[in-house]
mmCIF file of C-alpha atoms in Angstrom:
data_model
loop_
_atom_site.group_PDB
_atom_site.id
_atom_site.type_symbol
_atom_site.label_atom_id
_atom_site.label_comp_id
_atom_site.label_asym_id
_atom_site.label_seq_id
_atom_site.Cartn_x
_atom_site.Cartn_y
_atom_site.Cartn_z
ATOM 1 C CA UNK A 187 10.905 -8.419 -19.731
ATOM 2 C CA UNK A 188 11.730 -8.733 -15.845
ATOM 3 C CA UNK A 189 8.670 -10.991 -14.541
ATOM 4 C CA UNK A 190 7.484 -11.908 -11.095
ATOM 5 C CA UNK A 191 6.835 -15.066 -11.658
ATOM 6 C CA UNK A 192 10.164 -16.712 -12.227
ATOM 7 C CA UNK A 193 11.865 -14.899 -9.455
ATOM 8 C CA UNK A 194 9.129 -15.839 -7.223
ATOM 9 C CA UNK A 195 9.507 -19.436 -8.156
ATOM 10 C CA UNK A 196 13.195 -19.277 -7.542
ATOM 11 C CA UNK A 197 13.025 -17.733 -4.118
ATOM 12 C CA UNK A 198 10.088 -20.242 -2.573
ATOM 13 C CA UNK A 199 12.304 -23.309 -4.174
ATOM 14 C CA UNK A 200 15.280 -21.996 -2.683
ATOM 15 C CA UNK A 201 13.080 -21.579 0.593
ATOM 16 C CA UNK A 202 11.864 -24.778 0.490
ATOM 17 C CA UNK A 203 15.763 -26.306 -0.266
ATOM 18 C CA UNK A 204 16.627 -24.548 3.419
ATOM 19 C CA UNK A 205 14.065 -26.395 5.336
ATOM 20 C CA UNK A 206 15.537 -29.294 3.633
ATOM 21 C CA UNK A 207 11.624 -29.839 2.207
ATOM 22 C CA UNK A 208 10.399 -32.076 -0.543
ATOM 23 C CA UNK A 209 7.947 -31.030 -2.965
ATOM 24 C CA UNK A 210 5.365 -33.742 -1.514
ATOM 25 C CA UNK A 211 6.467 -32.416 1.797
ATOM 26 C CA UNK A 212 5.185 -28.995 0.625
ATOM 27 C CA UNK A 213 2.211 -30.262 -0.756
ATOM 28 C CA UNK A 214 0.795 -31.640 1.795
ATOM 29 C CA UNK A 215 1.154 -28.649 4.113
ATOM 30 C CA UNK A 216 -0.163 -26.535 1.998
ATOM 31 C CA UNK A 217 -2.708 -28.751 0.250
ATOM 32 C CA UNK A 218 -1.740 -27.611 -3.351
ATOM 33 C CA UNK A 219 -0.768 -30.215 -5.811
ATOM 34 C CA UNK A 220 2.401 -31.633 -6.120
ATOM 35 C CA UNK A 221 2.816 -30.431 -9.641
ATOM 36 C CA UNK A 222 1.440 -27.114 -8.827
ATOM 37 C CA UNK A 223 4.199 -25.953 -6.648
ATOM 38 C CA UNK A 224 6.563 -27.486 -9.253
ATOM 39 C CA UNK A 225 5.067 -25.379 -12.011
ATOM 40 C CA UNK A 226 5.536 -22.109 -10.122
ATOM 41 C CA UNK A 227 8.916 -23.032 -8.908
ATOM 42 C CA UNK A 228 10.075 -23.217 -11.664
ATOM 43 C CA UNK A 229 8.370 -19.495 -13.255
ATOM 44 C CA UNK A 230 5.721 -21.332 -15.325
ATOM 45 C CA UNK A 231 2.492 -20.938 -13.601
ATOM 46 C CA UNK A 232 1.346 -17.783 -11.528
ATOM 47 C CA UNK A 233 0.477 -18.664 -7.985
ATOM 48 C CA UNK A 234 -2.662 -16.703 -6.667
ATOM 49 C CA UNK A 235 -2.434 -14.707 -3.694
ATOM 50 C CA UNK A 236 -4.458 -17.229 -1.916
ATOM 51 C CA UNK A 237 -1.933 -19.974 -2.546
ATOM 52 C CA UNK A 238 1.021 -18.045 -1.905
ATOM 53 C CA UNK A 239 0.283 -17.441 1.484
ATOM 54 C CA UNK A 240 -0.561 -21.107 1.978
ATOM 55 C CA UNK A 241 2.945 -22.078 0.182
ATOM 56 C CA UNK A 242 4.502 -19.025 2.773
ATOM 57 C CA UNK A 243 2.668 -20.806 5.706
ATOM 58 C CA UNK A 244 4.115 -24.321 4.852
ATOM 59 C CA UNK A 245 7.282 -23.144 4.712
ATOM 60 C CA UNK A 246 7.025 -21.168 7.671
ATOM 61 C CA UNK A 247 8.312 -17.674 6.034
ATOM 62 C CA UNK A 248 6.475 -14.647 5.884
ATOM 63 C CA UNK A 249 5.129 -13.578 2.303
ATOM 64 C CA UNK A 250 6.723 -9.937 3.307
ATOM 65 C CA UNK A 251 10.669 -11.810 3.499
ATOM 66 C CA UNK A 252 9.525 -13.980 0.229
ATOM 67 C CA UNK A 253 8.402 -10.582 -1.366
ATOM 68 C CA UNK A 254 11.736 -9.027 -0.409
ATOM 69 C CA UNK A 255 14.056 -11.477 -1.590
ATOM 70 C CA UNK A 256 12.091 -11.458 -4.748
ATOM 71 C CA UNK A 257 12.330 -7.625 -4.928
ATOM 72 C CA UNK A 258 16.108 -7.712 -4.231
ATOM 73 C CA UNK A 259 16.998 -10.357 -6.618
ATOM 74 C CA UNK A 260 14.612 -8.270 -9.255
ATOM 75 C CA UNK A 261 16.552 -5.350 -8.538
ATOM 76 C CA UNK A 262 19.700 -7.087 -9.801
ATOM 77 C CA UNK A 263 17.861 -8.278 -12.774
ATOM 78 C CA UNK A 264 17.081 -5.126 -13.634
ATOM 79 C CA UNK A 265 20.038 -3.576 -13.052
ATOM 80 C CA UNK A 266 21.222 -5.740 -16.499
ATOM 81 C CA UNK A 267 18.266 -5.629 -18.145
ATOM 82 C CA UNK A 268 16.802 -1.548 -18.300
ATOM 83 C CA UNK A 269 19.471 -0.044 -19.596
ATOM 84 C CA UNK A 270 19.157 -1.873 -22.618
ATOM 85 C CA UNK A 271 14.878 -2.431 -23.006
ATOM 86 C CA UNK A 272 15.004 1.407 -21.373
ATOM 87 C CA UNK A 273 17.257 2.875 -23.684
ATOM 88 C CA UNK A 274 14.565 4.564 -25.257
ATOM 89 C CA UNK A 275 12.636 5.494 -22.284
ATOM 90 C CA UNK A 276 15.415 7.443 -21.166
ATOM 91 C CA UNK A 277 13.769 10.524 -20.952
ATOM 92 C CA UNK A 278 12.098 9.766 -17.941
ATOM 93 C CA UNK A 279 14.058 9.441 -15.207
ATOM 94 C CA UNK A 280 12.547 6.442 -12.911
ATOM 95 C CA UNK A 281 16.009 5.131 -11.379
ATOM 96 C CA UNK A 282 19.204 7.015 -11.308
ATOM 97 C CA UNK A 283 21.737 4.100 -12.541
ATOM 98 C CA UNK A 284 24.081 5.891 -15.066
ATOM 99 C CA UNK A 285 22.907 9.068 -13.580
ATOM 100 C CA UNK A 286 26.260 9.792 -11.823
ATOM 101 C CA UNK A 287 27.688 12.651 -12.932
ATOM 102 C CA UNK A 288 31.649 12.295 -14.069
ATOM 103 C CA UNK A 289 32.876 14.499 -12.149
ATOM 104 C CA UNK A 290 36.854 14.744 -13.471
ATOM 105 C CA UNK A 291 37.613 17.829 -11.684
ATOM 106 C CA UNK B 228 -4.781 -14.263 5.841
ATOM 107 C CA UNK B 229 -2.185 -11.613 4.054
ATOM 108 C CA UNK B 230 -3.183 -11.376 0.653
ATOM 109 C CA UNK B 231 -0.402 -10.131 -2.068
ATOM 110 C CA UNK B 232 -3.297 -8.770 -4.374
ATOM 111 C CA UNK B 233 -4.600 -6.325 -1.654
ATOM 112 C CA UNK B 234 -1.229 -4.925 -0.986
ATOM 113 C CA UNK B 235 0.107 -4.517 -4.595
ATOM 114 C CA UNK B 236 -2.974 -3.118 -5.703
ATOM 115 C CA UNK B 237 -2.440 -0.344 -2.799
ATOM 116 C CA UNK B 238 0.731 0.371 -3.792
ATOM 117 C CA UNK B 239 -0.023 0.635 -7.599
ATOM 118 C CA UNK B 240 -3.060 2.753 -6.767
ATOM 119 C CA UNK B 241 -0.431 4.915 -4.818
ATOM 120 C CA UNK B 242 2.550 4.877 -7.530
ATOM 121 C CA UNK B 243 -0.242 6.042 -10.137
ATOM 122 C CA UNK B 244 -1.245 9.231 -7.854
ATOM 123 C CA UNK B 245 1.950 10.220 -7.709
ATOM 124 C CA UNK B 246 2.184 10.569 -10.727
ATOM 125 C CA UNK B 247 -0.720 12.054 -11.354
ATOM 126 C CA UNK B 248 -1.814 9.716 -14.128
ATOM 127 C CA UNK B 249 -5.567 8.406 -14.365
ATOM 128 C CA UNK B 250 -6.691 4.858 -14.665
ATOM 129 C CA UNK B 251 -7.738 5.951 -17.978
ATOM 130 C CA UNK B 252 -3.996 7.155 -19.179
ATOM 131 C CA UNK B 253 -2.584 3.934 -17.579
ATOM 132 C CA UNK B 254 -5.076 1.997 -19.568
ATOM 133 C CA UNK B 255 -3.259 3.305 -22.548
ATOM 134 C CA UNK B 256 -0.284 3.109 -22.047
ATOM 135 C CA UNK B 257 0.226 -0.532 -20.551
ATOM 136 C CA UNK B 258 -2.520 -1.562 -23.101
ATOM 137 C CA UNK B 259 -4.746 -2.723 -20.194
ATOM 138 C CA UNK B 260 -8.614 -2.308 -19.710
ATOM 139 C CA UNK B 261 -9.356 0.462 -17.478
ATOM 140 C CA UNK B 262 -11.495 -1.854 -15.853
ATOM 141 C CA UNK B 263 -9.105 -4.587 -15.483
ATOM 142 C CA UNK B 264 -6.665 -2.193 -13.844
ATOM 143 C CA UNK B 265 -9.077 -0.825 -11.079
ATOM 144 C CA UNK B 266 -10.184 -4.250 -10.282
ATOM 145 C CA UNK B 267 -6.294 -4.659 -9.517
ATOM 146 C CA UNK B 268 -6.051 -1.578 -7.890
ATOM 147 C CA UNK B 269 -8.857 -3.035 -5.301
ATOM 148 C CA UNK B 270 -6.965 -5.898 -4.829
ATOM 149 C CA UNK B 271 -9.961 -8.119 -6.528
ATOM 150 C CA UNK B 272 -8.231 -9.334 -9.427
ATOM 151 C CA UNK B 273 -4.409 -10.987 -9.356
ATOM 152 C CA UNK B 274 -2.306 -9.641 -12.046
ATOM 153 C CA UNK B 275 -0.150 -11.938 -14.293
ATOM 154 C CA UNK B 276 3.219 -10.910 -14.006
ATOM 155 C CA UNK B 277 3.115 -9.987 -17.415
ATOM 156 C CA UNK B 278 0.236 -7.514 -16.564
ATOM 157 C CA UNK B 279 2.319 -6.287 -13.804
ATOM 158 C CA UNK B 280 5.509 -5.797 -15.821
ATOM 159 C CA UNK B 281 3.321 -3.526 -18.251
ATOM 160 C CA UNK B 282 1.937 -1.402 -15.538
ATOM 161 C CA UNK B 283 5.080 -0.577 -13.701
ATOM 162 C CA UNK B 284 6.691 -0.254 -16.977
ATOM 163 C CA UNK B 285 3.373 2.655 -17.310
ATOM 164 C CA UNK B 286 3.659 3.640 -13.793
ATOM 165 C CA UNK B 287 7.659 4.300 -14.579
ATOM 166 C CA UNK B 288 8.233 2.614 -11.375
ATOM 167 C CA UNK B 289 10.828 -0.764 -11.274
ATOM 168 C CA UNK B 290 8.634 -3.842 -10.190
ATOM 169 C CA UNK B 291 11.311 -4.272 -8.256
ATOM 170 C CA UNK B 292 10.219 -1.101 -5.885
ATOM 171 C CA UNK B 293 6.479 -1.858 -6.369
ATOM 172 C CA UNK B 294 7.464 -5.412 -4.501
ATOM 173 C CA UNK B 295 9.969 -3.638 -1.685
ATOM 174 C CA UNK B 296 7.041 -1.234 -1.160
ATOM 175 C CA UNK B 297 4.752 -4.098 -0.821
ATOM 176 C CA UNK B 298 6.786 -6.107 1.268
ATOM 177 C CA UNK B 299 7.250 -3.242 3.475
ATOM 178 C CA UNK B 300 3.380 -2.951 3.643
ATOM 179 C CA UNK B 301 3.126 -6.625 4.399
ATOM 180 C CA UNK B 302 5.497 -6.773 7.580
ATOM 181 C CA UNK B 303 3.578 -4.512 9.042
ATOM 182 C CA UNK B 304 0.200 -6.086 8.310
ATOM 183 C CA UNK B 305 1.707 -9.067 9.374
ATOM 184 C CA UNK B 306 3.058 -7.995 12.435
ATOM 185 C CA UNK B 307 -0.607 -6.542 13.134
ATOM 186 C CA UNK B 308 -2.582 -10.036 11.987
ATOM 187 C CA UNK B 309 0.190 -13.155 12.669
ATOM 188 C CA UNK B 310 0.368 -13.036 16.260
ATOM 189 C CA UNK B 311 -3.355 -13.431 16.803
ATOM 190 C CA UNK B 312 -3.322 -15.947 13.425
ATOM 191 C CA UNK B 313 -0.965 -18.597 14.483
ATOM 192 C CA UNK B 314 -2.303 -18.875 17.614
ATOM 193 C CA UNK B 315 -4.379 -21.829 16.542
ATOM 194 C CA UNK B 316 -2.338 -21.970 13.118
ATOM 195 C CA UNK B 317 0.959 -23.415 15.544
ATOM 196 C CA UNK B 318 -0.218 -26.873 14.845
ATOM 197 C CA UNK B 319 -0.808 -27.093 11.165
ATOM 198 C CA UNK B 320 0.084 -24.142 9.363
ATOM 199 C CA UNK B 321 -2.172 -24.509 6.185
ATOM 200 C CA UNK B 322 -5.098 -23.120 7.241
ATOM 201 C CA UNK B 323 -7.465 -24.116 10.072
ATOM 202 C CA UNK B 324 -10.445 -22.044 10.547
ATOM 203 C CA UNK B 325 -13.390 -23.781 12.057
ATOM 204 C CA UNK B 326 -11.362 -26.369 13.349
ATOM 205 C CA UNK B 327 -11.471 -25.952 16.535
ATOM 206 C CA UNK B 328 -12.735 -28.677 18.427
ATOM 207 C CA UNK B 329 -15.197 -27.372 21.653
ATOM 208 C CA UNK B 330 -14.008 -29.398 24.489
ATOM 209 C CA UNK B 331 -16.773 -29.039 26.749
ATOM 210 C CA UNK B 332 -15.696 -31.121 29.319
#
């Protein structure tokens, strides 16, 4: 199962790695604990929508560029993933990857 | 401050019209209270990404175009609400309502 939370983690860590940031450094700005951020960096704890936008603000990004990185890199992930969990979902056609039609004229 | 919850639960709202499902049919197939689902749809509960992976999966939509649609929505609220935000935010970014100091001189 493609979930938000581990892609989220990795895009704020990798955020926080280009403003050359520590994790206290982050902290502190945003006034969530140290272990906190840690936890959702690395996928294990949801971050509400509240903290988010105070982890977005202490880095300086906006939550839409987080949200589209994570979206992007999801989009890969799911590019490997659905056609194997979606093989039998087939039928309905929500994205059009292996919908190309061989055309060997 | 730009919420993630508010946005998301616009765009599921908006994904579920479309498809002219009801909260009640998205209930059962993502094997979520109907409740629980409005209360996301009004952006007053968060969903856990697991939640969210069973209603796109519901919704037939990739999370990963749920999260490009919200992060769409967001730049533009965020064009609308930043400027006028980090006004006083410019100093410390965390969040600084109420303190700003009256300098009646």
């Amino acid at each position: 199962m493609v979930l938000l939370r581990r892609r989220l983690g990795d895009v704020l860590r990798g955020r926080r790695m280009q403003r050359g940031m520590t994790l206290r450094q982050v902290s502190a700005e945003a006034r969530v604990s140290l272990g906190y951020i840690s936890e959702i960096e690395r996928g294990h704890k949801e971050a509400s929508s509240e903290l988010l936008a105070s982890l977005c603000a202490a880095l300086d990004v906006p939550l839409s560029e987080v949200l589209g990185e994570v979206s992007a890199a999801l989009a890969v992930e799911e590019a490997a993933v659905l056609p194997l969990e979606h093989a039998e979902l087939a039928v309905r056609p929500a994205r059009s990857a292996g919908n190309v039609v061989a055309s060997a004229a």
